[in-house]
Short mmCIF file of C-alpha atoms in Angstrom, two decimals:
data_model
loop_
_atom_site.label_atom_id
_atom_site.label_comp_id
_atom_site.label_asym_id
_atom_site.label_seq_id
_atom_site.Cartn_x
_atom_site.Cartn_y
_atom_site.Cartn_z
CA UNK A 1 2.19 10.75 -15.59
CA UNK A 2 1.58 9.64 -11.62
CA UNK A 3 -1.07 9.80 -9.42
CA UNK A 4 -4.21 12.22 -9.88
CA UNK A 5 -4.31 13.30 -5.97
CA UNK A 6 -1.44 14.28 -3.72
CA UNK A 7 0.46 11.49 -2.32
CA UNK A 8 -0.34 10.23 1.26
CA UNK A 9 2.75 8.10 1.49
CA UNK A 10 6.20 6.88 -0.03
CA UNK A 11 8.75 4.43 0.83
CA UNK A 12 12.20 3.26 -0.43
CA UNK A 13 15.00 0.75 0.21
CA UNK A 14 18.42 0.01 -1.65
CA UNK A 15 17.07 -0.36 -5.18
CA UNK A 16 16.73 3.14 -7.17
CA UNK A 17 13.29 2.52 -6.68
CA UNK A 18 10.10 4.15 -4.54
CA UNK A 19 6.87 3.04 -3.75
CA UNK A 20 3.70 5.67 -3.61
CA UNK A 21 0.40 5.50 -2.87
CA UNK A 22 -1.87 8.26 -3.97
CA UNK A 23 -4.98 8.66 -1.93
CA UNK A 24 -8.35 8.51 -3.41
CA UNK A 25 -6.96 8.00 -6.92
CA UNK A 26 -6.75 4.29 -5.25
CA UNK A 27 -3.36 3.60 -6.67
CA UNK A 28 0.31 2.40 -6.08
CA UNK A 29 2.80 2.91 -7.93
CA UNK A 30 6.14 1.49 -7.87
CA UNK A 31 8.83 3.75 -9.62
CA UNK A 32 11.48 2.73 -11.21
CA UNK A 33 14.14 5.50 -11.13
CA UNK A 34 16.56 4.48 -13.70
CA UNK A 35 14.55 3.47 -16.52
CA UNK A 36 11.81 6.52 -15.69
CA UNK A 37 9.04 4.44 -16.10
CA UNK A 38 6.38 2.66 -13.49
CA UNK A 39 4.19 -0.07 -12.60
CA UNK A 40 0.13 1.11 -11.30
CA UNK A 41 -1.52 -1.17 -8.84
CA UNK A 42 -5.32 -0.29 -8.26
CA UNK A 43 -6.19 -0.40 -4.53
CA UNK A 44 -9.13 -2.99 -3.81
CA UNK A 45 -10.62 0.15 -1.65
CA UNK A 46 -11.37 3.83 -2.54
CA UNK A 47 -8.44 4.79 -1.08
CA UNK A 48 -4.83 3.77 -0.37
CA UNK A 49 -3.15 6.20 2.29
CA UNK A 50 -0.41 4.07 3.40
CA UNK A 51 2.41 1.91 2.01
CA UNK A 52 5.23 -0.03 3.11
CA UNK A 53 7.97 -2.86 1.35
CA UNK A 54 8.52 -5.62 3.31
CA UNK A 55 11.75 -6.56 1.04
CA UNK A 56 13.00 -5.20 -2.18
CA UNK A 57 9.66 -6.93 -4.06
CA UNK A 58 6.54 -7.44 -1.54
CA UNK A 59 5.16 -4.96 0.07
CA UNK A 60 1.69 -3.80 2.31
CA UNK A 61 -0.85 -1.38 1.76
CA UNK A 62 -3.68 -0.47 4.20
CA UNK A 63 -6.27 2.41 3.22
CA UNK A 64 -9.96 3.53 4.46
CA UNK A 65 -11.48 0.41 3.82
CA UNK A 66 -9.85 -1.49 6.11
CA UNK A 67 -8.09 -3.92 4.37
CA UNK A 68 -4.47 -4.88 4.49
CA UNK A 69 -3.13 -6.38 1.57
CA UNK A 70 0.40 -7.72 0.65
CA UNK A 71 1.66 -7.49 -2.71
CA UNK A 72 3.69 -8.76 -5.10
CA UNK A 73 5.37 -7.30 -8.58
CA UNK A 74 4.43 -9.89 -10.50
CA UNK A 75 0.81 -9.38 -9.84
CA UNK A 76 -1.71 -6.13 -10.24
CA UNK A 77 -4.07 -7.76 -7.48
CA UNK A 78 -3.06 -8.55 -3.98
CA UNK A 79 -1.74 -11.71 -2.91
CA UNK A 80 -3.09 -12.00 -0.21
CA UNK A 81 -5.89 -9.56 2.12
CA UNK A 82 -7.48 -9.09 5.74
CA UNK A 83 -10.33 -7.57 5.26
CA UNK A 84 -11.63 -5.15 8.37
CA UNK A 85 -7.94 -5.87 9.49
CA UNK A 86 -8.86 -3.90 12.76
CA UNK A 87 -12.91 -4.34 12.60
CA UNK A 88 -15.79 -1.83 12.53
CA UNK A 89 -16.45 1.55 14.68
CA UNK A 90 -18.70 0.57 16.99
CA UNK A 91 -20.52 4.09 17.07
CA UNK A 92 -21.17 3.79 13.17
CA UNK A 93 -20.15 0.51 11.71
CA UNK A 94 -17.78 2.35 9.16
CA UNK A 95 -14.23 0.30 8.41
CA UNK A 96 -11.63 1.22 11.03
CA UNK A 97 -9.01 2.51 8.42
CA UNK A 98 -5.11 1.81 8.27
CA UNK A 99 -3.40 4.64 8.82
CA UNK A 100 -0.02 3.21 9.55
CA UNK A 101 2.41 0.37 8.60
CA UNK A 102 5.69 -0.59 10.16
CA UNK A 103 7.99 -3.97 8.91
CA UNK A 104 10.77 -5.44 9.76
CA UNK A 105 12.81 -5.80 6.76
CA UNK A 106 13.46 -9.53 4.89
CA UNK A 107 11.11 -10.70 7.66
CA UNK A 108 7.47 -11.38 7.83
CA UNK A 109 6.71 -9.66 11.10
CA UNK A 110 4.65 -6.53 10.46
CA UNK A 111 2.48 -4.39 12.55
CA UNK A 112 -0.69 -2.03 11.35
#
Protein backbone atom coordinates (compact mmCIF):
# COMPACT_ATOMS: atom_id res chain seq x y z
CA UNK A 1 0.00 0.00 0.00
CA UNK A 2 1.89 3.32 -1.68
CA UNK A 3 4.61 3.78 -3.74
CA UNK A 4 7.49 1.08 -4.31
CA UNK A 5 10.48 3.81 -4.11
CA UNK A 6 10.95 6.63 -1.65
CA UNK A 7 9.01 9.65 -2.35
CA UNK A 8 10.68 12.60 -4.23
CA UNK A 9 7.88 15.00 -3.48
CA UNK A 10 4.47 15.83 -1.64
CA UNK A 11 2.10 18.60 -1.58
CA UNK A 12 -1.13 19.62 0.26
CA UNK A 13 -3.79 22.34 0.49
CA UNK A 14 -7.07 22.72 2.67
CA UNK A 15 -8.66 19.36 1.88
CA UNK A 16 -7.40 16.36 4.26
CA UNK A 17 -5.76 15.35 1.31
CA UNK A 18 -1.87 15.00 -0.15
CA UNK A 19 -0.47 14.51 -3.33
CA UNK A 20 2.90 12.19 -3.84
CA UNK A 21 4.89 11.30 -6.42
CA UNK A 22 7.17 8.36 -6.04
CA UNK A 23 10.19 8.40 -8.25
CA UNK A 24 10.95 5.67 -10.60
CA UNK A 25 7.90 3.67 -9.53
CA UNK A 26 6.38 6.43 -12.11
CA UNK A 27 3.39 7.12 -9.96
CA UNK A 28 1.11 9.76 -8.21
CA UNK A 29 -0.91 9.25 -5.84
CA UNK A 30 -3.47 11.39 -4.41
CA UNK A 31 -4.41 10.43 -0.72
CA UNK A 32 -7.32 10.77 0.69
CA UNK A 33 -6.85 11.10 4.49
CA UNK A 34 -10.22 10.53 5.85
CA UNK A 35 -11.47 7.66 4.05
CA UNK A 36 -7.65 5.96 4.06
CA UNK A 37 -7.81 5.06 0.69
CA UNK A 38 -6.09 6.54 -2.76
CA UNK A 39 -6.21 7.20 -6.30
CA UNK A 40 -2.64 5.91 -8.58
CA UNK A 41 -1.84 7.93 -11.63
CA UNK A 42 0.99 6.30 -13.83
CA UNK A 43 3.51 8.94 -14.99
CA UNK A 44 3.77 9.05 -18.97
CA UNK A 45 7.77 8.98 -18.16
CA UNK A 46 9.99 6.61 -16.08
CA UNK A 47 9.96 8.83 -13.49
CA UNK A 48 7.88 11.47 -11.67
CA UNK A 49 10.11 13.54 -9.13
CA UNK A 50 8.00 16.48 -8.74
CA UNK A 51 4.39 17.46 -8.01
CA UNK A 52 2.35 20.36 -7.44
CA UNK A 53 -1.87 21.24 -7.18
CA UNK A 54 -2.78 24.05 -8.90
CA UNK A 55 -6.33 24.08 -6.95
CA UNK A 56 -7.96 21.58 -4.72
CA UNK A 57 -8.45 19.10 -8.08
CA UNK A 58 -5.74 19.85 -10.99
CA UNK A 59 -2.52 19.62 -10.48
CA UNK A 60 1.28 19.38 -12.46
CA UNK A 61 3.80 16.88 -12.58
CA UNK A 62 7.22 17.19 -14.29
CA UNK A 63 9.82 14.16 -14.08
CA UNK A 64 13.12 13.03 -16.12
CA UNK A 65 11.53 12.90 -19.27
CA UNK A 66 10.81 16.19 -19.67
CA UNK A 67 7.36 16.48 -19.84
CA UNK A 68 4.97 18.62 -17.91
CA UNK A 69 1.65 17.43 -17.61
CA UNK A 70 -1.53 18.82 -15.86
CA UNK A 71 -3.96 16.62 -14.39
CA UNK A 72 -7.19 16.09 -13.51
CA UNK A 73 -9.11 13.56 -10.87
CA UNK A 74 -11.40 12.48 -13.08
CA UNK A 75 -8.85 11.13 -15.43
CA UNK A 76 -5.73 8.47 -14.98
CA UNK A 77 -3.98 10.16 -18.12
CA UNK A 78 -2.97 13.74 -18.36
CA UNK A 79 -5.05 16.35 -19.70
CA UNK A 80 -2.99 18.00 -21.20
CA UNK A 81 1.33 17.70 -21.84
CA UNK A 82 4.53 19.70 -23.11
CA UNK A 83 6.68 17.43 -24.06
CA UNK A 84 10.68 18.47 -23.72
CA UNK A 85 8.99 21.37 -21.69
CA UNK A 86 12.60 22.89 -21.41
CA UNK A 87 14.29 21.00 -24.61
CA UNK A 88 17.32 18.70 -24.96
CA UNK A 89 21.05 18.92 -23.39
CA UNK A 90 22.90 20.08 -25.97
CA UNK A 91 26.12 18.03 -24.88
CA UNK A 92 24.01 14.68 -25.08
CA UNK A 93 20.55 15.15 -26.40
CA UNK A 94 19.05 13.56 -23.13
CA UNK A 95 15.51 15.35 -21.89
CA UNK A 96 16.28 18.36 -19.70
CA UNK A 97 14.28 17.03 -16.61
CA UNK A 98 11.76 19.00 -14.26
CA UNK A 99 13.02 19.25 -11.17
CA UNK A 100 10.80 21.94 -9.80
CA UNK A 101 7.20 23.32 -9.86
CA UNK A 102 5.82 26.47 -8.34
CA UNK A 103 1.77 27.74 -8.84
CA UNK A 104 -0.08 30.26 -7.94
CA UNK A 105 -3.08 28.93 -6.36
CA UNK A 106 -6.87 29.04 -8.21
CA UNK A 107 -4.83 30.58 -11.03
CA UNK A 108 -3.32 29.25 -14.14
CA UNK A 109 0.05 30.92 -13.91
CA UNK A 110 2.73 28.33 -13.19
CA UNK A 111 6.41 28.23 -13.54
CA UNK A 112 8.84 24.93 -14.07
Amino acid sequence: FGHQNPITSIDALSRERAITSGGYDGTIRIWKITEESQLIFNGPGSSMDIVKLINEENFLSGGDDGQLCVWGPLKKKPLCSVPLAHGRDESNDEPMWITSLATLLNTDLVAS
